[in-house]
Coordinates of N, CA and C in Angstrom, one line a residue:
M1 N 0.8 -1.2 0.0 CA 0.0 0.0 0.0 C 0.9 1.2 0.0
R2 N 0.6 2.1 -0.9 CA 1.5 3.3 -1.0 C 0.7 4.5 -0.5
Q3 N 1.5 5.5 0.0 CA 0.9 6.7 0.5 C 0.3 7.5 -0.7
L4 N -1.0 7.9 -0.6 CA -1.6 8.6 -1.7 C -1.1 10.1 -1.7
R5 N -0.7 10.6 -2.9 CA -0.1 11.9 -3.0 C -0.7 12.7 -4.1
L6 N -0.7 14.0 -3.9 CA -1.0 14.8 -5.0 C 0.2 14.8 -6.0
D7 N -0.1 15.1 -7.3 CA 0.9 14.9 -8.3 C 2.1 15.8 -8.0
I8 N 1.9 17.0 -7.4 CA 3.0 17.9 -7.1 C 3.7 17.7 -5.9
E9 N 3.3 16.7 -5.1 CA 3.9 16.4 -3.8 C 5.3 15.7 -4.0
P10 N 6.3 16.2 -3.5 CA 7.6 15.6 -3.7 C 7.7 14.3 -2.8
Y11 N 8.4 13.3 -3.3 CA 8.6 12.1 -2.5 C 9.8 12.2 -1.7
L12 N 9.7 11.9 -0.4 CA 10.8 11.9 0.5 C 10.9 10.6 1.1
D13 N 12.1 10.0 1.0 CA 12.4 8.7 1.6 C 12.6 9.0 3.1
A14 N 11.6 8.7 3.9 CA 11.7 9.1 5.3 C 11.1 8.1 6.2
Q15 N 11.8 7.9 7.4 CA 11.3 7.0 8.4 C 11.4 7.7 9.8
I16 N 10.5 7.4 10.7 CA 10.6 8.0 12.0 C 12.0 7.7 12.7
S17 N 12.5 6.6 12.4 CA 13.8 6.2 13.0 C 15.0 7.1 12.6
D18 N 14.8 7.9 11.5 CA 15.8 8.8 11.0 C 16.1 9.8 12.1
F19 N 15.1 10.2 12.9 CA 15.3 11.3 13.8 C 15.7 10.7 15.2
A20 N 16.9 10.3 15.2 CA 17.4 9.5 16.4 C 18.2 10.4 17.4
G21 N 18.4 11.7 17.0 CA 19.2 12.5 17.9 C 18.5 12.8 19.2
P22 N 19.3 13.1 20.3 CA 18.7 13.4 21.6 C 17.8 14.6 21.6
S23 N 18.0 15.6 20.8 CA 17.1 16.8 20.8 C 15.8 16.5 20.1
W24 N 15.7 15.4 19.4 CA 14.4 15.0 18.8 C 13.5 14.2 19.7
G25 N 14.0 13.9 20.9 CA 13.2 13.0 21.8 C 11.8 13.5 22.0
S26 N 11.6 14.7 22.4 CA 10.3 15.2 22.7 C 9.4 15.3 21.4
V27 N 10.0 15.5 20.3 CA 9.3 15.5 19.0 C 8.7 14.1 18.7
I28 N 9.6 13.1 18.8 CA 9.2 11.8 18.5 C 8.2 11.3 19.6
D29 N 8.4 11.7 20.8 CA 7.4 11.3 21.9 C 6.0 11.8 21.5
S30 N 5.9 13.1 20.9 CA 4.6 13.6 20.5 C 4.1 12.8 19.3
V31 N 4.9 12.3 18.4 CA 4.5 11.5 17.3 C 3.9 10.2 17.9
R32 N 4.6 9.6 18.9 CA 4.1 8.4 19.5 C 2.7 8.6 20.1
Q33 N 2.5 9.7 20.7 CA 1.2 10.1 21.3 C 0.1 10.2 20.2
L34 N 0.6 10.7 19.0 CA -0.3 10.9 17.9 C -0.7 9.5 17.4
H35 N 0.2 8.5 17.4 CA -0.1 7.2 17.0 C -1.1 6.5 17.9
T36 N -1.0 6.8 19.2 CA -1.9 6.1 20.1 C -3.2 6.8 20.3
G37 N -3.4 8.0 19.6 CA -4.6 8.7 19.6 C -4.7 9.7 20.8
L38 N -3.7 9.9 21.5 CA -3.7 10.8 22.6 C -3.6 12.3 22.1
I39 N -3.1 12.4 20.9 CA -3.1 13.7 20.3 C -3.9 13.7 19.0
Q40 N -4.8 14.6 18.9 CA -5.7 14.7 17.7 C -5.1 15.7 16.7
Q41 N -4.4 16.7 17.2 CA -3.9 17.8 16.3 C -2.5 18.1 16.8
L42 N -1.5 18.0 15.9 CA -0.1 18.2 16.2 C 0.4 19.3 15.3
F43 N 1.0 20.3 15.9 CA 1.6 21.5 15.2 C 3.1 21.5 15.4
I44 N 3.8 21.3 14.3 CA 5.3 21.2 14.3 C 5.8 22.5 13.6
Y45 N 6.7 23.1 14.3 CA 7.3 24.4 13.8 C 8.8 24.4 14.0
G46 N 9.4 25.2 13.1 CA 10.9 25.4 13.2 C 11.4 26.1 12.0
Q47 N 12.6 26.5 12.0 CA 13.2 27.3 10.9 C 13.2 26.5 9.6
A48 N 13.3 27.2 8.5 CA 13.3 26.6 7.2 C 14.5 25.7 7.1
G49 N 14.4 24.5 6.5 CA 15.4 23.5 6.4 C 15.7 22.7 7.6
A50 N 14.8 22.8 8.6 CA 15.1 22.0 9.8 C 14.6 20.6 9.7
G51 N 13.9 20.2 8.6 CA 13.5 18.8 8.5 C 12.0 18.6 8.7
K52 N 11.2 19.6 8.7 CA 9.8 19.5 9.0 C 9.1 18.6 7.9
S53 N 9.4 18.9 6.6 CA 8.8 18.2 5.5 C 9.2 16.7 5.6
H54 N 10.5 16.5 5.9 CA 11.0 15.1 6.0 C 10.2 14.4 7.1
L55 N 10.0 15.1 8.2 CA 9.3 14.5 9.4 C 7.9 14.2 9.0
L56 N 7.2 15.1 8.4 CA 5.8 14.9 8.0 C 5.7 13.7 7.1
S57 N 6.6 13.5 6.1 CA 6.6 12.4 5.3 C 6.8 11.1 6.1
A58 N 7.7 11.1 7.0 CA 8.0 10.0 7.9 C 6.7 9.6 8.7
I59 N 6.0 10.6 9.2 CA 4.8 10.3 10.0 C 3.8 9.7 9.1
G60 N 3.6 10.2 7.9 CA 2.7 9.6 6.9 C 3.0 8.2 6.6
E61 N 4.3 7.9 6.4 CA 4.7 6.5 6.1 C 4.5 5.6 7.2
S62 N 4.6 6.1 8.5 CA 4.4 5.3 9.6 C 3.0 4.9 9.8
Y63 N 2.1 5.8 9.3 CA 0.6 5.4 9.4 C 0.3 4.4 8.3
L64 N 0.9 4.5 7.2 CA 0.7 3.5 6.1 C 1.1 2.1 6.5
E65 N 2.2 2.1 7.3 CA 2.7 0.8 7.8 C 1.7 0.2 8.7
L66 N 0.9 1.0 9.4 CA -0.1 0.5 10.3 C -1.4 0.2 9.5
G67 N -1.4 0.3 8.2 CA -2.6 0.0 7.4 C -3.6 1.1 7.4
K68 N -3.2 2.3 7.7 CA -4.1 3.5 7.7 C -3.8 4.3 6.5
R69 N -4.8 5.2 6.2 CA -4.7 6.1 5.1 C -4.1 7.5 5.5
A70 N -3.1 7.9 4.8 CA -2.4 9.2 5.1 C -2.0 10.0 3.9
I71 N -2.0 11.3 4.0 CA -1.7 12.1 2.8 C -1.0 13.4 3.4
T72 N 0.1 13.8 2.6 CA 0.8 15.0 3.0 C 0.5 16.0 1.9
V73 N 0.1 17.2 2.3 CA -0.4 18.3 1.4 C 0.6 19.5 1.5
P74 N 1.4 19.8 0.4 CA 2.3 20.9 0.4 C 1.5 22.2 0.1
L75 N 1.1 22.9 1.1 CA 0.2 24.1 0.8 C 0.9 25.2 0.0
L76 N 2.2 25.3 0.1 CA 2.9 26.3 -0.7 C 2.7 26.1 -2.2
A77 N 2.5 24.9 -2.6 CA 2.4 24.6 -4.0 C 0.9 24.5 -4.4
L78 N 0.0 24.7 -3.5 CA -1.4 24.5 -3.8 C -2.3 25.7 -3.8
L79 N -1.7 26.9 -3.6 CA -2.4 28.1 -3.4 C -3.3 28.4 -4.6
D80 N -2.9 28.0 -5.8 CA -3.7 28.3 -7.0 C -4.7 27.2 -7.3
A81 N -4.7 26.2 -6.5 CA -5.6 25.1 -6.8 C -7.0 25.3 -6.2
P82 N -8.0 24.7 -6.7 CA -9.4 24.9 -6.1 C -9.4 24.4 -4.7
V83 N -9.9 25.2 -3.8 CA -9.9 24.8 -2.4 C -10.9 23.7 -2.1
E84 N -11.8 23.4 -3.1 CA -12.7 22.3 -2.9 C -12.0 20.9 -2.8
A85 N -10.8 20.9 -3.3 CA -10.0 19.6 -3.3 C -9.8 19.2 -1.9
I86 N -9.8 20.1 -0.9 CA -9.4 19.7 0.4 C -10.6 19.0 1.1
Q87 N -11.8 19.1 0.6 CA -12.9 18.4 1.2 C -12.8 16.9 1.2
A88 N -12.1 16.3 0.3 CA -11.9 14.9 0.2 C -10.9 14.4 1.3
L89 N -10.2 15.3 1.9 CA -9.2 14.8 2.8 C -9.7 14.3 4.1
E90 N -11.0 14.6 4.4 CA -11.6 14.1 5.7 C -11.7 12.6 5.7
H91 N -11.6 12.0 4.6 CA -11.7 10.5 4.5 C -10.4 9.8 4.9
Y92 N -9.3 10.6 5.1 CA -8.1 10.0 5.5 C -8.0 9.8 7.0
D93 N -7.2 8.9 7.5 CA -6.9 8.8 8.9 C -6.0 9.9 9.4
L94 N -5.1 10.3 8.5 CA -4.1 11.3 8.9 C -3.9 12.3 7.7
V95 N -4.0 13.6 8.0 CA -3.8 14.6 7.0 C -2.7 15.5 7.5
A96 N -1.6 15.6 6.8 CA -0.5 16.5 7.2 C -0.4 17.7 6.2
L97 N -0.5 18.9 6.8 CA -0.5 20.1 6.0 C 0.8 20.8 6.2
D98 N 1.6 20.8 5.1 CA 3.0 21.4 5.2 C 2.9 22.9 4.8
D99 N 3.9 23.7 5.3 CA 4.0 25.1 5.0 C 2.8 25.9 5.3
L100 N 2.3 25.8 6.5 CA 1.0 26.4 6.8 C 1.1 27.9 6.7
E101 N 2.2 28.5 6.9 CA 2.3 30.0 6.8 C 2.0 30.5 5.4
A102 N 2.0 29.6 4.4 CA 1.7 30.0 3.0 C 0.3 30.5 2.8
I103 N -0.6 30.2 3.8 CA -2.0 30.6 3.6 C -2.3 32.0 4.2
S104 N -1.3 32.6 4.8 CA -1.4 33.9 5.3 C -1.9 34.9 4.2
G105 N -3.0 35.6 4.4 CA -3.5 36.5 3.3 C -4.3 35.8 2.3
V106 N -4.5 34.5 2.4 CA -5.3 33.8 1.4 C -6.6 33.3 2.2
M107 N -7.6 34.1 2.2 CA -8.8 33.8 3.0 C -9.5 32.5 2.6
A108 N -9.5 32.2 1.3 CA -10.3 31.1 0.9 C -9.7 29.8 1.5
W109 N -8.3 29.7 1.5 CA -7.7 28.5 2.0 C -7.8 28.5 3.6
Q110 N -7.8 29.7 4.2 CA -7.9 29.7 5.6 C -9.3 29.1 6.0
K111 N -10.3 29.5 5.3 CA -11.7 29.0 5.6 C -11.8 27.5 5.3
A112 N -11.1 27.1 4.2 CA -11.2 25.6 3.9 C -10.5 24.8 5.0
I113 N -9.4 25.2 5.5 CA -8.7 24.5 6.5 C -9.5 24.6 7.8
F114 N -10.1 25.7 8.1 CA -10.9 25.8 9.3 C -12.1 24.8 9.3
H115 N -12.7 24.6 8.1 CA -13.8 23.7 8.0 C -13.2 22.2 8.0
L116 N -12.0 22.0 7.5 CA -11.4 20.7 7.6 C -11.2 20.3 9.1
I117 N -10.7 21.2 9.9 CA -10.5 21.0 11.3 C -11.8 20.6 12.0
N118 N -12.9 21.4 11.7 CA -14.2 21.2 12.3 C -14.7 19.8 11.9
R119 N -14.5 19.4 10.6 CA -15.0 18.1 10.2 C -14.2 17.0 10.8
S120 N -12.9 17.2 11.1 CA -12.0 16.2 11.6 C -12.5 15.7 13.0
Y121 N -13.2 16.6 13.7 CA -13.7 16.1 15.0 C -14.7 15.1 14.9
E122 N -15.5 15.1 13.8 CA -16.6 14.2 13.5 C -16.0 12.9 12.9
T123 N -15.1 13.0 12.0 CA -14.5 11.9 11.2 C -13.4 11.2 12.0
Q124 N -12.9 11.8 13.0 CA -11.7 11.3 13.8 C -10.4 11.3 13.0
T125 N -10.4 12.2 12.0 CA -9.2 12.4 11.2 C -8.2 13.2 12.0
Q126 N -7.0 12.6 12.1 CA -5.9 13.3 12.8 C -5.2 14.3 11.9
L127 N -4.8 15.4 12.4 CA -4.2 16.5 11.6 C -2.8 16.8 12.2
V128 N -1.9 17.0 11.2 CA -0.5 17.5 11.6 C -0.2 18.7 10.7
F129 N 0.2 19.7 11.3 CA 0.6 21.0 10.6 C 2.0 21.2 10.8
S130 N 2.6 21.9 9.8 CA 4.0 22.3 9.9 C 4.1 23.8 9.4
S131 N 5.0 24.5 10.1 CA 5.2 25.9 9.7 C 6.5 26.4 10.3
R132 N 7.0 27.4 9.7 CA 8.2 28.1 10.2 C 7.9 28.8 11.5
F133 N 6.7 29.1 11.7 CA 6.3 29.9 12.9 C 5.4 29.1 13.8
A134 N 5.5 29.4 15.1 CA 4.6 28.8 16.1 C 3.2 29.3 15.9
P135 N 2.2 28.5 16.4 CA 0.8 28.9 16.1 C 0.5 30.4 16.4
M136 N 1.0 30.8 17.6 CA 0.7 32.2 18.0 C 1.4 33.3 17.1
E137 N 2.4 32.8 16.3 CA 3.1 33.8 15.5 C 2.6 33.9 14.1
L138 N 1.6 33.0 13.7 CA 1.1 33.0 12.4 C 0.3 34.3 12.2
R139 N 0.4 34.8 11.0 CA -0.4 36.0 10.6 C -1.6 35.7 9.8
L140 N -2.6 35.1 10.5 CA -3.8 34.7 9.8 C -4.9 35.7 10.0
Q141 N -5.7 35.8 9.0 CA -6.8 36.8 9.0 C -8.1 36.3 9.5
L142 N -8.2 34.9 9.7 CA -9.4 34.3 10.2 C -9.2 33.9 11.6
P143 N -9.8 34.7 12.5 CA -9.6 34.4 14.0 C -10.1 33.0 14.4
D144 N -11.1 32.5 13.8 CA -11.6 31.2 14.2 C -10.5 30.1 13.9
L145 N -9.9 30.2 12.7 CA -8.8 29.3 12.4 C -7.6 29.5 13.4
Q146 N -7.3 30.7 13.6 CA -6.2 30.9 14.6 C -6.5 30.3 15.9
S147 N -7.7 30.4 16.4 CA -8.1 29.8 17.6 C -8.0 28.3 17.6
R148 N -8.4 27.7 16.5 CA -8.3 26.2 16.4 C -6.8 25.8 16.4
L149 N -6.0 26.5 15.7 CA -4.6 26.1 15.7 C -3.9 26.3 17.0
N150 N -4.3 27.3 17.7 CA -3.7 27.6 19.1 C -4.0 26.4 20.0
Q151 N -5.0 25.7 19.8 CA -5.4 24.6 20.6 C -4.6 23.3 20.3
S152 N -3.9 23.3 19.2 CA -3.1 22.1 18.9 C -1.9 21.9 19.9
V153 N -1.5 20.7 20.0 CA -0.3 20.4 20.7 C 0.9 20.8 19.8
S154 N 1.7 21.8 20.2 CA 2.7 22.3 19.4 C 4.1 22.0 19.9
I155 N 5.0 21.8 19.0 CA 6.4 21.4 19.4 C 7.4 21.9 18.3
Q156 N 8.5 22.4 18.8 CA 9.5 23.0 17.9 C 10.6 21.9 17.6
V157 N 10.9 21.8 16.3 CA 12.0 20.8 15.9 C 13.4 21.5 16.2
P158 N 14.4 20.6 16.4 CA 15.7 21.1 16.6 C 16.3 21.8 15.4
D159 N 17.2 22.7 15.6 CA 17.8 23.5 14.5 C 19.0 22.9 13.9
G160 N 19.5 21.8 14.4 CA 20.6 21.1 13.8 C 22.0 21.5 14.3
T161 N 22.0 22.4 15.3 CA 23.3 22.9 15.8 C 24.0 21.8 16.6
A162 N 23.3 20.9 17.2 CA 23.9 19.9 18.1 C 24.6 18.8 17.3
Y163 N 25.8 18.6 17.5 CA 26.6 17.6 16.9 C 26.0 16.2 17.0
E164 N 25.5 15.9 18.2 CA 25.0 14.6 18.5 C 23.7 14.3 17.6
D165 N 22.9 15.4 17.3 CA 21.8 15.2 16.5 C 22.2 14.8 15.1
R166 N 23.1 15.6 14.6 CA 23.6 15.3 13.2 C 24.2 13.9 13.1
Q167 N 25.0 13.6 14.1 CA 25.6 12.3 14.1 C 24.6 11.1 14.1
A168 N 23.6 11.3 15.0 CA 22.6 10.2 15.1 C 21.8 10.1 13.8
L169 N 21.5 11.3 13.2 CA 20.7 11.3 11.9 C 21.5 10.6 10.8
L170 N 22.8 11.0 10.7 CA 23.7 10.4 9.7 C 23.8 8.9 9.8
M171 N 24.0 8.4 11.1 CA 24.1 7.0 11.3 C 22.8 6.2 11.0
A172 N 21.7 6.8 11.4 CA 20.4 6.2 11.2 C 20.1 6.0 9.7
V173 N 20.3 7.1 9.0 CA 19.9 7.1 7.6 C 20.9 6.2 6.8
T174 N 22.2 6.3 7.0 CA 23.1 5.4 6.3 C 22.9 3.9 6.6
Q175 N 22.6 3.6 7.8 CA 22.3 2.2 8.1 C 21.0 1.7 7.5
R176 N 20.0 2.6 7.5 CA 18.7 2.2 6.9 C 18.8 2.0 5.4
R177 N 19.6 2.8 4.7 CA 19.7 2.8 3.3 C 20.9 1.9 2.8
G178 N 21.7 1.4 3.8 CA 22.8 0.5 3.4 C 23.9 1.2 2.8
W179 N 24.1 2.5 3.1 CA 25.2 3.3 2.6 C 26.4 3.0 3.5
Q180 N 27.6 3.0 3.0 CA 28.8 2.8 3.8 C 29.8 3.9 3.5
F181 N 29.6 5.0 4.2 CA 30.6 6.1 4.1 C 31.8 5.8 4.9
Q182 N 33.0 6.1 4.4 CA 34.2 5.8 5.1 C 34.4 6.9 6.2
E183 N 35.1 6.5 7.2 CA 35.2 7.4 8.4 C 35.7 8.8 8.1
P184 N 36.7 9.0 7.2 CA 37.1 10.4 7.0 C 35.9 11.3 6.4
I185 N 35.1 10.6 5.6 CA 33.9 11.3 5.0 C 32.9 11.7 6.1
I186 N 32.7 10.7 7.0 CA 31.7 11.0 8.1 C 32.2 12.1 9.0
E187 N 33.5 12.0 9.3 CA 34.0 13.1 10.2 C 34.0 14.4 9.6
Y188 N 34.4 14.5 8.3 CA 34.4 15.8 7.6 C 33.0 16.3 7.5
L189 N 32.0 15.5 7.2 CA 30.6 15.9 7.0 C 30.1 16.4 8.3
L190 N 30.4 15.8 9.4 CA 29.9 16.2 10.7 C 30.6 17.5 11.2
Q191 N 31.9 17.7 10.9 CA 32.6 18.8 11.3 C 32.4 20.0 10.4
H192 N 32.3 19.8 9.1 CA 32.3 20.9 8.2 C 31.1 21.0 7.3
G193 N 30.3 20.0 7.4 CA 29.1 19.9 6.5 C 27.9 20.8 7.0
P194 N 26.8 20.8 6.3 CA 25.7 21.6 6.7 C 25.1 21.1 8.0
K195 N 24.5 22.0 8.7 CA 23.9 21.7 10.0 C 22.4 21.4 9.9
Q196 N 21.7 22.1 9.0 CA 20.3 21.9 8.9 C 20.0 20.6 8.3
T197 N 19.0 20.0 8.8 CA 18.6 18.6 8.5 C 18.4 18.4 7.0
N198 N 17.6 19.3 6.4 CA 17.4 19.1 4.9 C 18.7 19.1 4.1
S199 N 19.5 20.1 4.4 CA 20.8 20.2 3.7 C 21.7 19.0 3.9
L200 N 21.7 18.5 5.2 CA 22.5 17.4 5.5 C 22.0 16.1 4.8
L201 N 20.7 15.9 4.7 CA 20.2 14.8 4.0 C 20.5 14.9 2.5
T202 N 20.4 16.1 1.9 CA 20.7 16.3 0.5 C 22.2 16.0 0.2
T203 N 23.0 16.5 1.1 CA 24.5 16.2 0.9 C 24.8 14.7 1.0
M204 N 24.2 14.0 1.9 CA 24.4 12.6 2.0 C 24.0 11.9 0.8
D205 N 22.8 12.3 0.3 CA 22.3 11.6 -0.9 C 23.3 11.9 -2.1
R206 N 23.8 13.1 -2.2 CA 24.7 13.5 -3.3 C 26.0 12.7 -3.2
I207 N 26.5 12.5 -2.0 CA 27.7 11.8 -1.7 C 27.5 10.3 -2.2
E208 N 26.4 9.7 -1.9 CA 26.2 8.3 -2.3 C 26.1 8.2 -3.8
Q209 N 25.5 9.2 -4.5 CA 25.4 9.2 -5.9 C 26.8 9.3 -6.5
V210 N 27.7 10.0 -5.9 CA 29.1 10.1 -6.4 C 29.9 8.9 -6.2
L211 N 29.7 8.3 -5.0 CA 30.5 7.1 -4.6 C 30.0 5.8 -5.3
H212 N 28.7 5.8 -5.6 CA 28.1 4.6 -6.2 C 28.5 3.3 -5.4
G213 N 28.4 3.5 -4.1 CA 28.7 2.3 -3.2 C 30.1 1.8 -3.1
E214 N 31.1 2.7 -3.5 CA 32.5 2.3 -3.4 C 32.8 1.8 -2.0
K215 N 33.5 0.7 -1.9 CA 33.9 0.2 -0.6 C 35.4 0.1 -0.4
I216 N 36.1 0.2 -1.5 CA 37.6 0.2 -1.3 C 38.0 1.5 -0.7
K217 N 39.2 1.5 -0.1 CA 39.8 2.7 0.5 C 40.0 3.8 -0.5
L218 N 39.5 4.9 -0.3 CA 39.5 6.0 -1.2 C 40.9 6.7 -1.2
S219 N 41.3 7.1 -2.4 CA 42.6 7.8 -2.5 C 42.4 9.2 -1.9
N220 N 43.6 9.9 -1.6 CA 43.5 11.2 -1.1 C 42.8 12.2 -2.1
L221 N 43.1 12.0 -3.4 CA 42.4 12.8 -4.4 C 40.9 12.6 -4.4
R222 N 40.5 11.4 -4.2 CA 39.0 11.1 -4.2 C 38.4 11.7 -3.0
L223 N 39.1 11.6 -1.8 CA 38.6 12.2 -0.6 C 38.4 13.7 -0.7
K224 N 39.4 14.3 -1.4 CA 39.4 15.8 -1.6 C 38.2 16.2 -2.4
Q225 N 37.9 15.3 -3.4 CA 36.7 15.6 -4.2 C 35.4 15.5 -3.4
I226 N 35.3 14.5 -2.5 CA 34.1 14.4 -1.7 C 34.1 15.6 -0.7
F227 N 35.2 16.0 -0.1 CA 35.2 17.1 0.8 C 34.8 18.4 0.1
A228 N 35.2 18.6 -1.2 CA 34.8 19.8 -1.9 C 33.3 19.8 -2.2
L229 N 32.8 18.6 -2.4 CA 31.3 18.4 -2.6 C 30.6 18.8 -1.3
I230 N 31.1 18.4 -0.2 CA 30.5 18.7 1.1 C 30.5 20.2 1.3
D231 N 31.7 20.8 1.0 CA 31.8 22.3 1.2 C 30.8 23.1 0.4
Q232 N 30.3 22.5 -0.7 CA 29.3 23.2 -1.6 C 28.0 23.3 -0.8
Y233 N 27.7 22.4 0.0 CA 26.4 22.4 0.7 C 26.5 22.9 2.2
S234 N 27.7 23.3 2.6 CA 27.9 23.8 3.9 C 27.1 25.1 4.1
D235 N 26.7 25.3 5.4 CA 25.9 26.5 5.7 C 26.7 27.8 5.5

């Protein structure tokens, strides 16, 4: 069973286990409460590039593994789409709305999401929102929607500055995907590579594409090439 997606939704290879760093503990705990039904509405916020979209995709995949229906909706890419499309989302067990700040100033979408929240109470659809801003910091013109969002359980994702978080993420993702980065690459990536989750994941994926699974000891020239690649993605 595959996660149902809108055509414009990007695919992210994501699992909850990727977020293994100590600073992610409270976030993952909230996701567990979502799974058990203790949380009906979860609001995830943090700076751009912190891994919110990756996390939403992972949550959706975790629901599919439980045999439930889940969909992730990238609001930033849907502002020109008919808002009526959102009415069908109430039939899912989980709806994740990404980039919620994108609807600021767009009253039609604010009303549509407000009605989706109201219907979710009847259909028992769980909702997850993500935004660069905390609920109270959103600049929404519909007070009723703002009130609904303020009632969500909200939690901030880590910003990636902690070495331990980046190390845990790197190890979790490489083990899950069967990648074998040699120690000098891992050390250079953690010390000099990007700190934000999205950029770190992008860099790791690019490194694997370049290495093509090479397992022999890399020459100094080859290592310098990989280091130069990492520098391109550094913050």
